[in-house]
């Protein structure tokens, strides 16, 4: 099989907050405007959560 050794690349996000920079491994990023949170999920499980007011910027690295 040609693709037998291929593994999916984990998505990594870099989050800049007032406290510094954080690297989060997640497959989905959702912003909840009502709760004012940015949530990062992997397979339906919350990996990390930030308050919108604390987040300066975030971007996907991989």
mmCIF file of C-alpha atoms in Angstrom:
data_model
loop_
_atom_site.group_PDB
_atom_site.id
_atom_site.type_symbol
_atom_site.label_atom_id
_atom_site.label_comp_id
_atom_site.label_asym_id
_atom_site.label_seq_id
_atom_site.Cartn_x
_atom_site.Cartn_y
_atom_site.Cartn_z
ATOM 1 C CA UNK A 1 0.000 0.000 0.000
ATOM 2 C CA UNK A 2 1.466 3.342 -1.039
ATOM 3 C CA UNK A 3 -0.102 5.437 1.752
ATOM 4 C CA UNK A 4 0.328 2.945 4.605
ATOM 5 C CA UNK A 5 2.868 5.052 6.518
ATOM 6 C CA UNK A 6 1.120 8.405 6.062
ATOM 7 C CA UNK A 7 -0.091 10.015 9.291
ATOM 8 C CA UNK A 8 -2.310 13.107 9.490
ATOM 9 C CA UNK A 9 -0.654 16.341 10.582
ATOM 10 C CA UNK A 10 -1.898 17.661 13.921
ATOM 11 C CA UNK A 11 -3.210 21.204 13.680
ATOM 12 C CA UNK A 12 -1.474 23.579 16.061
ATOM 13 C CA UNK A 13 -2.716 27.046 16.922
ATOM 14 C CA UNK A 14 -0.649 29.858 18.418
ATOM 15 C CA UNK A 15 -2.630 32.049 20.821
ATOM 16 C CA UNK A 16 -1.317 35.437 21.969
ATOM 17 C CA UNK A 17 -2.796 36.685 25.239
ATOM 18 C CA UNK A 18 -1.949 39.350 27.799
ATOM 19 C CA UNK A 19 0.022 36.630 29.653
ATOM 20 C CA UNK A 20 2.108 35.439 26.692
ATOM 21 C CA UNK A 21 2.017 32.930 23.826
ATOM 22 C CA UNK A 22 0.446 29.460 23.980
ATOM 23 C CA UNK A 23 0.553 26.556 21.514
ATOM 24 C CA UNK A 24 -2.635 24.487 21.372
ATOM 25 C CA UNK A 25 -3.124 21.232 19.460
ATOM 26 C CA UNK A 26 -6.725 21.113 18.204
ATOM 27 C CA UNK A 27 -8.813 20.121 15.198
ATOM 28 C CA UNK A 28 -11.528 22.775 15.660
ATOM 29 C CA UNK A 29 -11.550 26.349 16.958
ATOM 30 C CA UNK A 30 -14.894 27.936 17.891
ATOM 31 C CA UNK A 31 -15.701 31.436 19.135
ATOM 32 C CA UNK A 32 -18.737 31.764 21.393
ATOM 33 C CA UNK A 33 -19.832 35.412 21.396
ATOM 34 C CA UNK A 34 -22.476 34.887 24.097
ATOM 35 C CA UNK A 35 -20.047 33.310 26.583
ATOM 36 C CA UNK A 36 -17.163 35.465 25.270
ATOM 37 C CA UNK A 37 -14.796 32.509 24.927
ATOM 38 C CA UNK A 38 -12.489 31.006 22.308
ATOM 39 C CA UNK A 39 -12.527 27.191 22.576
ATOM 40 C CA UNK A 40 -10.157 24.713 20.953
ATOM 41 C CA UNK A 41 -11.440 21.142 20.487
ATOM 42 C CA UNK A 42 -9.863 17.827 19.535
ATOM 43 C CA UNK A 43 -12.221 14.892 18.854
ATOM 44 C CA UNK A 44 -15.076 16.656 20.674
ATOM 45 C CA UNK A 45 -13.024 17.302 23.815
ATOM 46 C CA UNK A 46 -12.042 20.810 24.923
ATOM 47 C CA UNK A 47 -8.265 21.183 24.748
ATOM 48 C CA UNK A 48 -8.082 24.830 25.773
ATOM 49 C CA UNK A 49 -10.370 27.777 26.473
ATOM 50 C CA UNK A 50 -9.615 31.506 26.591
ATOM 51 C CA UNK A 51 -11.687 34.603 27.397
ATOM 52 C CA UNK A 52 -12.135 36.779 24.294
ATOM 53 C CA UNK A 53 -11.018 39.866 26.213
ATOM 54 C CA UNK A 54 -7.672 38.192 27.063
ATOM 55 C CA UNK A 55 -6.877 37.093 23.490
ATOM 56 C CA UNK A 56 -4.920 39.567 21.382
ATOM 57 C CA UNK A 57 -4.610 37.270 18.330
ATOM 58 C CA UNK A 58 -4.513 33.621 17.307
ATOM 59 C CA UNK A 59 -3.579 31.808 14.141
ATOM 60 C CA UNK A 60 -3.123 28.273 12.883
ATOM 61 C CA UNK A 61 0.506 27.229 12.477
ATOM 62 C CA UNK A 62 0.035 23.809 10.858
#
